[in-house]
Short mmCIF file of N, CA and C in Angstrom, two decimals:
data_model
loop_
_atom_site.label_atom_id
_atom_site.label_comp_id
_atom_site.label_asym_id
_atom_site.label_seq_id
_atom_site.Cartn_x
_atom_site.Cartn_y
_atom_site.Cartn_z
N MET A 1 10.43 -47.47 -1.81
CA MET A 1 10.45 -46.20 -1.13
C MET A 1 11.48 -46.29 0.00
N THR A 2 12.33 -45.30 0.05
CA THR A 2 13.35 -45.28 1.08
C THR A 2 12.80 -44.68 2.36
N ARG A 3 13.55 -44.80 3.43
CA ARG A 3 13.12 -44.23 4.71
C ARG A 3 13.04 -42.71 4.63
N LEU A 4 13.93 -42.11 3.86
CA LEU A 4 13.92 -40.66 3.72
C LEU A 4 12.67 -40.18 2.98
N GLU A 5 12.30 -40.88 1.90
CA GLU A 5 11.09 -40.52 1.18
C GLU A 5 9.86 -40.68 2.06
N HIS A 6 9.85 -41.73 2.85
CA HIS A 6 8.73 -41.97 3.76
C HIS A 6 8.64 -40.85 4.80
N ALA A 7 9.74 -40.42 5.32
CA ALA A 7 9.76 -39.34 6.31
C ALA A 7 9.30 -38.03 5.68
N ARG A 8 9.71 -37.78 4.45
CA ARG A 8 9.29 -36.55 3.76
C ARG A 8 7.79 -36.55 3.53
N ARG A 9 7.22 -37.69 3.18
CA ARG A 9 5.78 -37.77 2.98
C ARG A 9 5.03 -37.55 4.29
N ARG A 10 5.54 -38.13 5.37
CA ARG A 10 4.91 -37.91 6.67
C ARG A 10 4.97 -36.44 7.07
N ALA A 11 6.12 -35.81 6.83
CA ALA A 11 6.27 -34.39 7.16
C ALA A 11 5.33 -33.54 6.32
N ALA A 12 5.20 -33.85 5.05
CA ALA A 12 4.29 -33.10 4.17
C ALA A 12 2.85 -33.26 4.63
N GLY A 13 2.48 -34.47 5.02
CA GLY A 13 1.13 -34.71 5.52
C GLY A 13 0.87 -33.96 6.81
N ALA A 14 1.88 -33.93 7.69
CA ALA A 14 1.74 -33.19 8.95
C ALA A 14 1.61 -31.69 8.69
N LYS A 15 2.34 -31.17 7.73
CA LYS A 15 2.23 -29.75 7.38
C LYS A 15 0.85 -29.42 6.84
N ARG A 16 0.30 -30.30 5.99
CA ARG A 16 -1.04 -30.08 5.45
C ARG A 16 -2.08 -30.12 6.57
N ALA A 17 -1.95 -31.06 7.48
CA ALA A 17 -2.90 -31.17 8.59
C ALA A 17 -2.80 -29.94 9.49
N LEU A 18 -1.60 -29.48 9.76
CA LEU A 18 -1.42 -28.29 10.59
C LEU A 18 -1.99 -27.05 9.91
N THR A 19 -1.82 -26.93 8.62
CA THR A 19 -2.37 -25.81 7.87
C THR A 19 -3.89 -25.83 7.91
N ALA A 20 -4.47 -27.00 7.71
CA ALA A 20 -5.93 -27.11 7.75
C ALA A 20 -6.47 -26.80 9.15
N ALA A 21 -5.82 -27.30 10.18
CA ALA A 21 -6.26 -27.03 11.55
C ALA A 21 -6.12 -25.54 11.88
N SER A 22 -5.08 -24.91 11.39
CA SER A 22 -4.90 -23.47 11.63
C SER A 22 -5.99 -22.67 10.93
N ALA A 23 -6.33 -23.04 9.73
CA ALA A 23 -7.38 -22.33 9.00
C ALA A 23 -8.72 -22.48 9.70
N VAL A 24 -9.03 -23.68 10.17
CA VAL A 24 -10.29 -23.90 10.88
C VAL A 24 -10.29 -23.10 12.19
N GLY A 25 -9.17 -23.10 12.90
CA GLY A 25 -9.08 -22.34 14.14
C GLY A 25 -9.25 -20.85 13.91
N PHE A 26 -8.70 -20.35 12.84
CA PHE A 26 -8.85 -18.93 12.50
C PHE A 26 -10.30 -18.58 12.23
N VAL A 27 -10.99 -19.41 11.47
CA VAL A 27 -12.39 -19.16 11.16
C VAL A 27 -13.24 -19.22 12.43
N VAL A 28 -12.97 -20.18 13.30
CA VAL A 28 -13.72 -20.28 14.56
C VAL A 28 -13.47 -19.04 15.41
N ALA A 29 -12.22 -18.60 15.51
CA ALA A 29 -11.90 -17.41 16.29
C ALA A 29 -12.58 -16.18 15.69
N LEU A 30 -12.61 -16.08 14.39
CA LEU A 30 -13.28 -14.97 13.71
C LEU A 30 -14.77 -14.96 14.02
N LEU A 31 -15.41 -16.13 13.96
CA LEU A 31 -16.84 -16.20 14.24
C LEU A 31 -17.14 -15.90 15.71
N LEU A 32 -16.29 -16.36 16.62
CA LEU A 32 -16.50 -16.07 18.03
C LEU A 32 -16.34 -14.58 18.31
N ALA A 33 -15.35 -13.97 17.70
CA ALA A 33 -15.14 -12.52 17.90
C ALA A 33 -16.31 -11.74 17.32
N ARG A 34 -16.81 -12.16 16.20
CA ARG A 34 -17.93 -11.45 15.58
C ARG A 34 -19.20 -11.59 16.42
N SER A 35 -19.43 -12.78 16.96
CA SER A 35 -20.65 -12.97 17.76
C SER A 35 -20.54 -12.28 19.11
N ALA A 36 -19.33 -12.05 19.61
CA ALA A 36 -19.15 -11.40 20.90
C ALA A 36 -19.18 -9.88 20.79
N HIS A 37 -19.11 -9.33 19.61
CA HIS A 37 -19.12 -7.88 19.42
C HIS A 37 -20.48 -7.33 19.81
N PRO A 38 -20.53 -6.25 20.60
CA PRO A 38 -21.80 -5.73 21.08
C PRO A 38 -22.77 -5.32 19.96
N GLY A 39 -22.26 -4.91 18.84
CA GLY A 39 -23.14 -4.52 17.75
C GLY A 39 -23.84 -5.69 17.10
N HIS A 40 -23.31 -6.90 17.26
CA HIS A 40 -23.90 -8.07 16.64
C HIS A 40 -24.63 -8.95 17.65
N ALA A 41 -24.62 -8.59 18.91
CA ALA A 41 -25.27 -9.40 19.92
C ALA A 41 -26.78 -9.30 19.76
N ALA A 42 -27.48 -10.39 20.04
CA ALA A 42 -28.93 -10.41 19.91
C ALA A 42 -29.59 -9.57 20.99
N HIS A 43 -29.05 -9.59 22.21
CA HIS A 43 -29.61 -8.82 23.31
C HIS A 43 -28.49 -8.03 23.96
N ALA A 44 -28.65 -6.72 23.99
CA ALA A 44 -27.66 -5.86 24.63
C ALA A 44 -28.25 -5.30 25.90
N THR A 45 -27.49 -5.36 27.00
CA THR A 45 -27.97 -4.80 28.26
C THR A 45 -26.99 -3.76 28.73
N THR A 46 -27.52 -2.75 29.41
CA THR A 46 -26.66 -1.74 30.01
C THR A 46 -26.85 -1.81 31.50
N GLY A 47 -25.75 -1.84 32.24
CA GLY A 47 -25.81 -1.99 33.68
C GLY A 47 -26.19 -0.71 34.40
N SER A 48 -25.84 0.46 33.89
CA SER A 48 -26.07 1.71 34.62
C SER A 48 -27.52 2.15 34.57
N THR A 49 -28.23 1.91 33.48
CA THR A 49 -29.61 2.36 33.37
C THR A 49 -30.60 1.22 33.55
N GLY A 50 -30.14 -0.01 33.43
CA GLY A 50 -31.03 -1.14 33.58
C GLY A 50 -31.94 -1.36 32.40
N VAL A 51 -31.67 -0.74 31.29
CA VAL A 51 -32.50 -0.85 30.11
C VAL A 51 -32.00 -2.01 29.26
N THR A 52 -32.91 -2.83 28.84
CA THR A 52 -32.55 -3.94 27.97
C THR A 52 -33.16 -3.66 26.60
N SER A 53 -32.35 -3.79 25.57
CA SER A 53 -32.87 -3.56 24.23
C SER A 53 -32.62 -4.79 23.38
N SER A 54 -33.52 -5.07 22.50
CA SER A 54 -33.40 -6.18 21.59
C SER A 54 -32.92 -5.66 20.24
N ALA A 55 -32.36 -6.56 19.44
CA ALA A 55 -31.86 -6.16 18.12
C ALA A 55 -33.02 -5.73 17.22
N SER A 56 -34.24 -6.23 17.47
CA SER A 56 -35.36 -5.90 16.61
C SER A 56 -36.08 -4.63 17.05
N SER A 57 -35.80 -4.10 18.26
CA SER A 57 -36.48 -2.89 18.71
C SER A 57 -35.73 -1.65 18.24
N SER A 58 -36.43 -0.51 18.28
CA SER A 58 -35.81 0.73 17.83
C SER A 58 -35.35 1.60 19.00
N VAL A 59 -35.40 1.07 20.24
CA VAL A 59 -35.00 1.82 21.42
C VAL A 59 -33.50 1.69 21.61
N THR A 60 -32.83 2.81 21.82
CA THR A 60 -31.39 2.81 22.05
C THR A 60 -31.14 3.34 23.45
N ALA A 61 -30.38 2.59 24.25
CA ALA A 61 -30.07 3.00 25.61
C ALA A 61 -28.74 3.75 25.60
N VAL A 62 -28.74 4.93 26.20
CA VAL A 62 -27.53 5.73 26.29
C VAL A 62 -27.08 5.75 27.75
N PRO A 63 -25.92 5.21 28.07
CA PRO A 63 -25.47 5.20 29.46
C PRO A 63 -25.12 6.60 29.94
N GLU A 64 -25.36 6.83 31.23
CA GLU A 64 -25.02 8.13 31.81
C GLU A 64 -23.53 8.19 32.09
N VAL A 65 -22.96 9.37 31.86
CA VAL A 65 -21.53 9.58 32.09
C VAL A 65 -21.38 10.61 33.19
N THR A 66 -20.63 10.25 34.22
CA THR A 66 -20.39 11.20 35.31
C THR A 66 -18.90 11.45 35.42
N THR A 67 -18.57 12.66 35.77
CA THR A 67 -17.16 13.01 35.97
C THR A 67 -16.97 13.57 37.36
N HIS A 68 -15.82 13.34 37.93
CA HIS A 68 -15.51 13.83 39.25
C HIS A 68 -14.28 14.76 39.16
N VAL A 69 -14.44 15.95 39.69
CA VAL A 69 -13.34 16.91 39.67
C VAL A 69 -12.86 17.10 41.10
N SER A 70 -11.59 16.91 41.31
CA SER A 70 -11.08 17.09 42.68
C SER A 70 -10.28 18.35 42.82
#
């Protein structure tokens, strides 16, 4: 095996490792984004009304909306 063939094999191995690491990173980022989405959170809280609702309850908290006209 020549030095060039050895370098090509190392480069191919590095490309495969980088591809695998990128795929794992993408899946982790996808799972983190999905778990952080308010619709998928186990416990949702609203700051304006102070109502806490669980994913298993049927109570939905609607925040109050105020507008100011000057």
